[in-house]
XYZ file of C-alpha atoms in Angstrom:
468
model
C 35.979 -68.887 7.087
C 33.395 -69.047 4.323
C 29.894 -69.237 5.629
C 27.471 -71.925 4.088
C 24.572 -71.103 1.595
C 22.259 -71.761 4.568
C 23.291 -69.138 6.792
C 23.323 -66.617 4.231
C 19.715 -67.502 2.912
C 18.736 -66.954 6.681
C 20.607 -63.545 6.389
C 18.301 -62.281 3.461
C 15.283 -63.672 4.683
C 15.354 -61.000 7.958
C 15.619 -58.307 5.305
C 12.830 -58.984 3.311
C 10.455 -56.450 4.804
C 12.941 -54.044 3.195
C 12.466 -55.510 -0.167
C 9.819 -53.635 -1.253
C 9.787 -50.434 0.346
C 8.800 -47.125 -1.475
C 7.952 -48.932 -5.030
C 4.997 -46.893 -6.709
C 3.959 -50.020 -9.244
C 2.871 -52.504 -6.583
C -0.466 -51.881 -7.377
C -1.348 -50.845 -3.509
C -4.116 -47.869 -3.300
C -1.758 -45.391 -2.044
C 0.671 -45.570 -4.730
C -2.092 -45.267 -7.543
C -0.891 -43.172 -10.791
C -2.983 -41.628 -12.695
C -4.918 -42.125 -16.338
C -2.977 -41.963 -19.051
C -3.611 -39.630 -21.781
C -5.743 -41.153 -24.995
C -2.594 -39.867 -27.259
C -0.471 -42.326 -28.844
C 2.917 -43.484 -26.065
C 5.869 -41.499 -27.481
C 8.673 -43.607 -28.505
C 11.661 -43.359 -26.726
C 14.708 -41.790 -28.054
C 18.248 -39.750 -27.584
C 17.538 -36.062 -26.845
C 20.126 -34.609 -29.041
C 20.598 -31.736 -26.713
C 23.022 -31.564 -23.899
C 25.085 -34.452 -25.542
C 22.226 -37.122 -25.546
C 22.277 -36.963 -21.852
C 18.431 -37.540 -21.226
C 15.632 -39.230 -23.314
C 13.212 -37.765 -25.507
C 9.993 -37.268 -23.921
C 7.621 -34.550 -23.213
C 8.192 -33.861 -19.560
C 5.186 -32.210 -17.601
C 8.030 -30.770 -15.339
C 11.127 -30.473 -17.020
C 13.700 -30.624 -14.581
C 13.098 -34.268 -13.728
C 14.140 -35.253 -17.306
C 15.146 -39.185 -17.232
C 18.852 -39.912 -18.406
C 19.610 -41.634 -22.136
C 20.687 -45.219 -21.777
C 20.969 -46.559 -25.191
C 19.824 -49.577 -26.761
C 18.458 -52.204 -24.560
C 19.309 -56.219 -24.962
C 15.468 -56.737 -24.246
C 12.835 -54.182 -24.208
C 11.033 -56.606 -21.175
C 12.811 -56.828 -17.751
C 12.431 -59.591 -15.231
C 11.848 -58.684 -11.376
C 12.178 -61.042 -8.457
C 10.424 -60.274 -5.558
C 7.845 -61.855 -2.972
C 5.087 -59.192 -3.882
C 4.107 -58.754 -7.534
C 5.505 -55.714 -9.672
C 3.678 -56.392 -12.627
C 3.312 -53.952 -15.616
C -0.064 -52.243 -15.729
C -1.226 -50.938 -19.475
C -3.968 -49.030 -18.051
C -1.658 -46.560 -15.923
C 0.942 -44.136 -16.874
C 4.275 -45.522 -16.203
C 7.781 -44.074 -17.128
C 8.984 -47.318 -17.442
C 7.266 -47.742 -20.527
C 5.973 -44.432 -21.413
C 9.790 -43.030 -21.658
C 11.761 -45.965 -22.325
C 9.750 -48.570 -23.995
C 10.369 -50.924 -21.573
C 7.619 -53.769 -19.943
C 8.445 -55.801 -17.064
C 7.074 -59.135 -15.340
C 7.733 -60.640 -11.856
C 8.926 -63.522 -10.840
C 6.934 -63.902 -7.460
C 8.253 -66.370 -4.985
C 7.586 -67.131 -1.403
C 9.583 -65.359 1.722
C 11.150 -68.869 1.949
C 12.133 -69.308 -1.735
C 12.838 -65.804 -2.380
C 16.597 -66.328 -2.025
C 16.893 -69.844 -2.884
C 15.329 -68.776 -6.373
C 17.653 -65.819 -6.870
C 20.687 -67.535 -6.019
C 19.746 -70.793 -8.408
C 19.123 -67.931 -10.844
C 22.342 -66.335 -10.592
C 24.461 -69.416 -10.305
C 23.058 -70.669 -13.600
C 23.554 -67.026 -14.968
C 20.166 -66.434 -15.557
C 19.947 -63.502 -13.063
C 16.829 -61.131 -13.212
C 17.441 -57.738 -14.296
C 16.019 -56.115 -10.740
C 16.278 -57.939 -7.009
C 14.123 -56.288 -4.091
C 16.570 -57.635 -1.204
C 17.361 -54.168 0.237
C 20.584 -54.241 1.858
C 22.017 -57.971 2.169
C 25.457 -56.996 3.570
C 26.598 -60.984 3.100
C 25.300 -61.327 -0.259
C 27.354 -57.712 -1.176
C 30.322 -59.124 0.287
C 30.039 -62.202 -1.917
C 29.839 -60.036 -4.923
C 26.251 -60.688 -6.113
C 25.371 -57.161 -6.388
C 26.869 -54.241 -8.816
C 27.475 -51.170 -7.747
C 24.446 -48.597 -8.748
C 26.709 -45.372 -8.860
C 28.712 -46.695 -11.778
C 25.452 -47.048 -13.898
C 23.307 -44.313 -12.050
C 24.178 -40.712 -11.931
C 22.764 -39.838 -8.708
C 23.687 -36.341 -9.330
C 20.555 -36.193 -11.812
C 17.439 -33.781 -10.512
C 15.150 -36.948 -10.153
C 17.392 -37.455 -7.055
C 17.976 -34.530 -5.750
C 15.315 -34.106 -3.126
C 16.317 -37.266 -1.668
C 20.539 -36.550 -1.399
C 20.829 -36.727 2.109
C 19.303 -40.157 2.131
C 21.245 -41.417 -0.631
C 24.458 -40.590 1.167
C 23.735 -42.677 4.008
C 23.772 -45.586 2.006
C 27.323 -45.703 0.506
C 29.089 -49.025 1.727
C 32.778 -50.352 0.548
C 32.781 -46.950 -1.509
C 29.613 -47.768 -3.545
C 25.974 -47.885 -3.246
C 24.333 -51.412 -3.874
C 20.498 -50.451 -3.275
C 18.415 -47.667 -3.279
C 14.445 -46.735 -3.102
C 12.510 -44.727 -5.309
C 11.622 -43.172 -1.792
C 12.887 -42.997 2.011
C 10.326 -44.447 4.648
C 10.171 -41.720 7.205
C 6.221 -42.132 8.215
C 6.669 -43.688 11.521
C 8.570 -40.729 13.037
C 5.506 -39.470 14.192
C 3.246 -38.980 17.287
C -0.332 -38.820 17.388
C -1.765 -36.947 20.247
C -5.627 -36.611 21.787
C -6.194 -32.660 21.597
C -9.344 -33.254 23.869
C -7.420 -34.227 26.210
C -4.519 -31.871 26.283
C -7.771 -29.153 26.208
C -9.662 -30.904 28.967
C -6.309 -30.993 31.443
C -4.942 -27.697 30.611
C -1.595 -29.048 28.820
C 0.138 -27.155 26.358
C -0.536 -28.715 22.997
C 2.752 -30.574 21.057
C 1.873 -28.790 18.099
C 2.237 -25.445 19.678
C 5.481 -26.536 21.310
C 7.001 -27.750 17.699
C 6.009 -24.601 15.949
C 8.026 -22.863 19.138
C 11.017 -24.952 18.648
C 10.648 -26.506 22.207
C 9.113 -30.351 20.893
C 11.849 -32.161 22.812
C 12.197 -34.941 24.936
C 11.724 -32.903 28.058
C 8.636 -31.423 26.297
C 7.331 -34.419 25.745
C 8.013 -36.143 29.517
C 6.472 -32.826 30.822
C 2.956 -33.602 28.797
C 3.197 -37.347 29.700
C 3.576 -36.882 33.112
C 0.781 -34.061 33.051
C -1.380 -36.649 31.478
C -1.167 -39.509 33.537
C -4.249 -38.945 35.329
C -5.210 -41.361 38.162
C -7.930 -39.804 40.081
C -9.093 -42.556 42.504
C -5.144 -43.113 43.741
C -5.169 -46.459 43.521
C -1.907 -46.741 41.529
C -3.596 -47.512 38.028
C -3.951 -44.637 35.772
C -7.242 -44.166 33.860
C -5.494 -42.222 31.500
C -1.523 -42.616 30.520
C 0.673 -40.047 29.325
C 1.716 -41.715 26.636
C 2.231 -45.165 24.308
C 5.677 -44.830 22.399
C 8.291 -46.583 20.552
C 11.250 -46.552 22.756
C 13.362 -46.622 19.499
C 12.404 -43.477 18.826
C 14.593 -42.057 21.317
C 17.759 -44.072 20.061
C 17.236 -42.415 16.686
C 16.966 -39.045 17.697
C 20.183 -39.058 19.230
C 21.619 -39.101 15.940
C 22.541 -42.667 16.037
C 21.334 -46.442 15.729
C 22.698 -49.286 17.952
C 24.890 -50.331 14.945
C 26.453 -48.193 12.047
C 27.284 -48.829 8.309
C 30.380 -47.229 7.131
C 31.395 -46.275 4.116
C 34.768 -48.572 3.906
C 32.786 -51.349 4.418
C 33.164 -51.886 8.305
C 30.056 -51.649 10.984
C 30.432 -50.174 13.998
C 28.994 -51.159 17.300
C 27.353 -47.888 19.078
C 25.801 -50.165 22.223
C 28.859 -48.505 24.293
C 28.486 -44.809 23.278
C 27.050 -41.742 25.217
C 23.976 -41.275 22.793
C 22.583 -44.865 23.543
C 23.427 -44.745 27.429
C 21.452 -41.490 27.112
C 18.421 -42.880 25.222
C 17.893 -46.265 27.128
C 18.254 -44.499 30.524
C 15.617 -41.790 29.668
C 13.474 -44.402 28.511
C 13.844 -46.158 31.892
C 12.896 -43.026 33.752
C 9.895 -42.415 31.778
C 8.943 -46.075 32.735
C 10.057 -46.777 36.175
C 10.375 -43.358 37.922
C 7.421 -41.289 35.844
C 4.934 -44.527 35.412
C 3.665 -42.379 32.290
C 4.223 -45.403 29.793
C 1.042 -47.419 28.971
C 2.186 -51.156 28.989
C -0.698 -52.723 27.205
C -0.558 -54.950 24.313
C -2.602 -52.387 22.099
C -1.480 -48.722 22.401
C -3.539 -48.097 19.184
C -6.710 -49.067 20.700
C -6.089 -47.636 23.905
C -5.374 -44.471 22.188
C -8.497 -44.234 20.350
C -10.531 -45.204 23.639
C -9.093 -42.263 25.421
C -6.698 -43.841 27.657
C -3.522 -43.140 26.217
C -2.910 -39.028 25.624
C -0.018 -39.755 23.365
C 0.901 -42.372 20.727
C 4.107 -43.166 19.010
C 3.174 -44.690 15.709
C 3.366 -44.877 12.211
C 0.774 -43.352 9.926
C -1.126 -47.014 9.093
C -1.996 -47.217 12.407
C -4.485 -44.934 12.372
C -7.087 -47.158 11.003
C -7.276 -48.121 15.013
C -8.793 -44.936 15.410
C -11.040 -43.560 13.083
C -13.664 -42.839 15.637
C -11.600 -39.969 17.055
C -10.404 -38.929 13.504
C -14.114 -38.187 12.945
C -14.146 -36.075 15.919
C -11.290 -33.998 14.980
C -9.542 -34.683 18.063
C -6.257 -36.134 16.336
C -3.109 -34.244 16.580
C 0.135 -35.340 15.012
C 3.841 -34.038 15.415
C 7.194 -35.796 14.760
C 9.374 -37.546 17.291
C 10.840 -35.161 20.097
C 14.384 -34.210 19.171
C 16.937 -34.769 21.552
C 17.491 -31.828 23.659
C 21.425 -32.946 23.304
C 21.844 -33.527 19.645
C 23.116 -31.120 17.038
C 20.130 -31.641 14.706
C 16.884 -32.713 14.427
C 17.037 -36.256 13.399
C 14.433 -38.921 12.277
C 15.040 -42.461 11.376
C 15.187 -43.581 7.801
C 14.763 -46.427 5.211
C 16.068 -46.402 1.760
C 16.595 -49.454 0.432
C 15.095 -51.671 -2.011
C 16.219 -52.450 -5.670
C 19.660 -53.905 -6.658
C 21.374 -55.065 -9.931
C 23.048 -58.282 -10.266
C 26.249 -58.203 -11.080
C 25.657 -60.732 -14.013
C 22.209 -58.626 -15.125
C 21.408 -59.659 -18.410
C 20.238 -56.389 -19.452
C 22.036 -53.722 -17.077
C 20.981 -50.695 -18.901
C 17.366 -51.768 -18.608
C 18.018 -52.199 -14.626
C 19.237 -49.001 -14.642
C 16.732 -47.511 -16.668
C 13.799 -49.067 -14.327
C 15.061 -47.882 -11.329
C 15.366 -44.025 -12.906
C 11.730 -44.384 -13.955
C 10.704 -45.635 -10.980
C 12.041 -42.682 -8.870
C 10.483 -40.320 -11.743
C 6.935 -42.359 -11.234
C 7.351 -41.460 -7.518
C 8.106 -37.840 -7.894
C 4.929 -37.641 -10.686
C 2.957 -39.363 -7.840
C 4.214 -36.929 -4.867
C 3.049 -33.717 -7.271
C -0.457 -35.210 -7.775
C -0.345 -35.461 -4.012
C 0.085 -32.242 -3.169
C -2.958 -31.133 -5.865
C -5.001 -33.418 -4.491
C -4.549 -32.239 -1.025
C -6.385 -28.896 -1.556
C -9.492 -30.995 -2.498
C -9.815 -33.134 0.197
C -9.483 -30.951 2.471
C -12.247 -29.361 1.359
C -14.257 -32.396 2.292
C -16.205 -33.032 5.723
C -13.724 -35.152 8.002
C -15.918 -38.098 7.836
C -16.180 -37.821 3.984
C -12.180 -38.004 4.009
C -12.154 -40.628 6.640
C -14.848 -42.805 4.578
C -13.480 -42.294 1.084
C -9.481 -42.231 1.920
C -9.190 -43.936 5.328
C -7.233 -40.543 6.384
C -7.166 -36.898 6.717
C -5.492 -34.541 4.267
C -3.724 -32.071 6.183
C -2.325 -35.168 8.058
C -0.628 -36.898 4.878
C 0.134 -33.114 3.786
C 2.391 -32.670 6.839
C 3.775 -35.908 7.262
C 5.161 -35.776 3.457
C 6.248 -31.889 3.291
C 7.393 -31.179 6.977
C 8.834 -34.802 7.938
C 10.540 -34.621 4.266
C 12.015 -31.082 4.690
C 15.242 -30.084 5.330
C 14.824 -29.629 8.899
C 15.559 -33.194 9.746
C 18.600 -35.380 9.045
C 18.271 -38.957 8.525
C 19.902 -41.875 10.279
C 19.834 -45.205 8.366
C 18.093 -47.830 9.837
C 21.117 -50.522 10.424
C 20.608 -52.729 13.337
C 17.263 -54.320 11.938
C 19.688 -55.865 9.201
C 21.325 -57.534 11.627
C 18.554 -58.961 13.185
C 19.809 -57.105 16.385
C 16.513 -56.442 18.223
C 15.845 -60.487 18.115
C 19.041 -61.084 20.142
C 19.208 -58.022 22.253
C 15.612 -56.507 23.260
C 15.310 -58.147 26.389
C 18.984 -56.957 27.306
C 18.097 -53.299 25.660
C 14.752 -52.783 27.408
C 13.953 -55.505 30.056
C 17.166 -55.143 32.003
C 17.034 -51.677 32.770
C 13.715 -51.777 33.913
C 14.396 -54.246 36.575
C 17.171 -51.874 37.764
C 20.225 -53.438 35.826
C 22.592 -50.467 35.164
C 22.935 -49.430 31.420
C 26.574 -49.373 31.845
C 27.366 -52.704 33.235
C 24.759 -54.473 30.686
C 26.616 -52.671 27.677
C 29.901 -53.355 28.680
C 28.893 -57.555 28.895
C 26.808 -57.569 25.537
C 29.336 -55.138 23.482
C 31.675 -58.434 22.817
C 28.787 -60.653 21.708
C 27.570 -57.895 19.255
C 30.971 -57.710 17.523
C 31.114 -61.222 16.958
C 27.592 -61.228 15.961
C 28.713 -58.455 13.190
C 31.519 -60.112 12.253
C 29.849 -63.798 11.996
C 27.487 -61.872 9.452
C 29.640 -59.691 7.577
C 32.247 -62.588 6.756
C 32.786 -63.240 2.959
């Protein structure tokens, strides 16, 4: 049975948080590109070497050449998004420098985003690029083109994130791509001063020894849950954590997106059961989890020894950073898992099936990936300089410590980790079942009973949101 446009739009609204992930031309300070040279912008053209496969451009890193797409129907492309991706002529940008393209954004509100696109599509006036991510129902209705048919993901610009791209296959095609996967929330901060004061082994030492797993996390969390006056209320809690990290490190999300176009409900799997039961143990039996409203603030005040949080939360504890007492490690490994897994979000750009200038759309996506590679190279060159500054100066000028960014963007993106595609969020999963996942086990209901009860409802929800 066909769904109404209203239901379709509601689905898309839930996915907008992924739409702009990873774009290097958003104007954000972290994504700044270097000042261009005073040389004239080279005219794009076909490279006669290698059969005309690559653009003729003076690449500073020859292995990252960009593909040639031939003549464009227009030199200006349109992007529809709920945030601005406006071409900035003061910055180096491969979209313009290599392909000679400029771009402008049709900026809409979250409420208007989907309706604007659908209206444009129906009038055959689609934009060149959309930033919806992975809207399953819209893909099933044929709004978006398979990207692998126009973008060669075997080119060198995609090599470093090939494992992430492999998680995006759906209905035997790739319908969305980001210039960079989001892994920067797969981290655990810890208060080095507390670990030293109470004689507990430093998590970085455990990580470097290959011992940083769930069991080690539990051991140190319990050791640093301090109730010195024995009143039942700890002065220090061992951890404030995102329960989902234990799910993802099993190598599985609550739902799995399959290449054949199906979605698997994992709610009754052994992996999910093990993760939820472990969280219940940490919170109920061990009492080492901080249940306050603001774990970041409590961590900054020395009331929490470990904090599972994304890199952006460091703004909550600048004073602790200034003392040099903040450590950082990846999420702990599942001791039962075959690999070291991390969660991953790798979706952003789509090309409509009736895009007016599909070659230019593909060129934009490739050039945006090239921009991100160049930004990453510049980041690496800058870290050495930043690390020479006193800690207080690093915090004042850059709002972070250089070694932390270096660790995240080298270690967490190394082949040591295997990505798990974040699928459940695309189906508004937590909004519907968070109480069943985390509250009911905490009040003593067996997880197996809960899972058996909610599994049919989840199956029905998947079918409802997948239906064409």
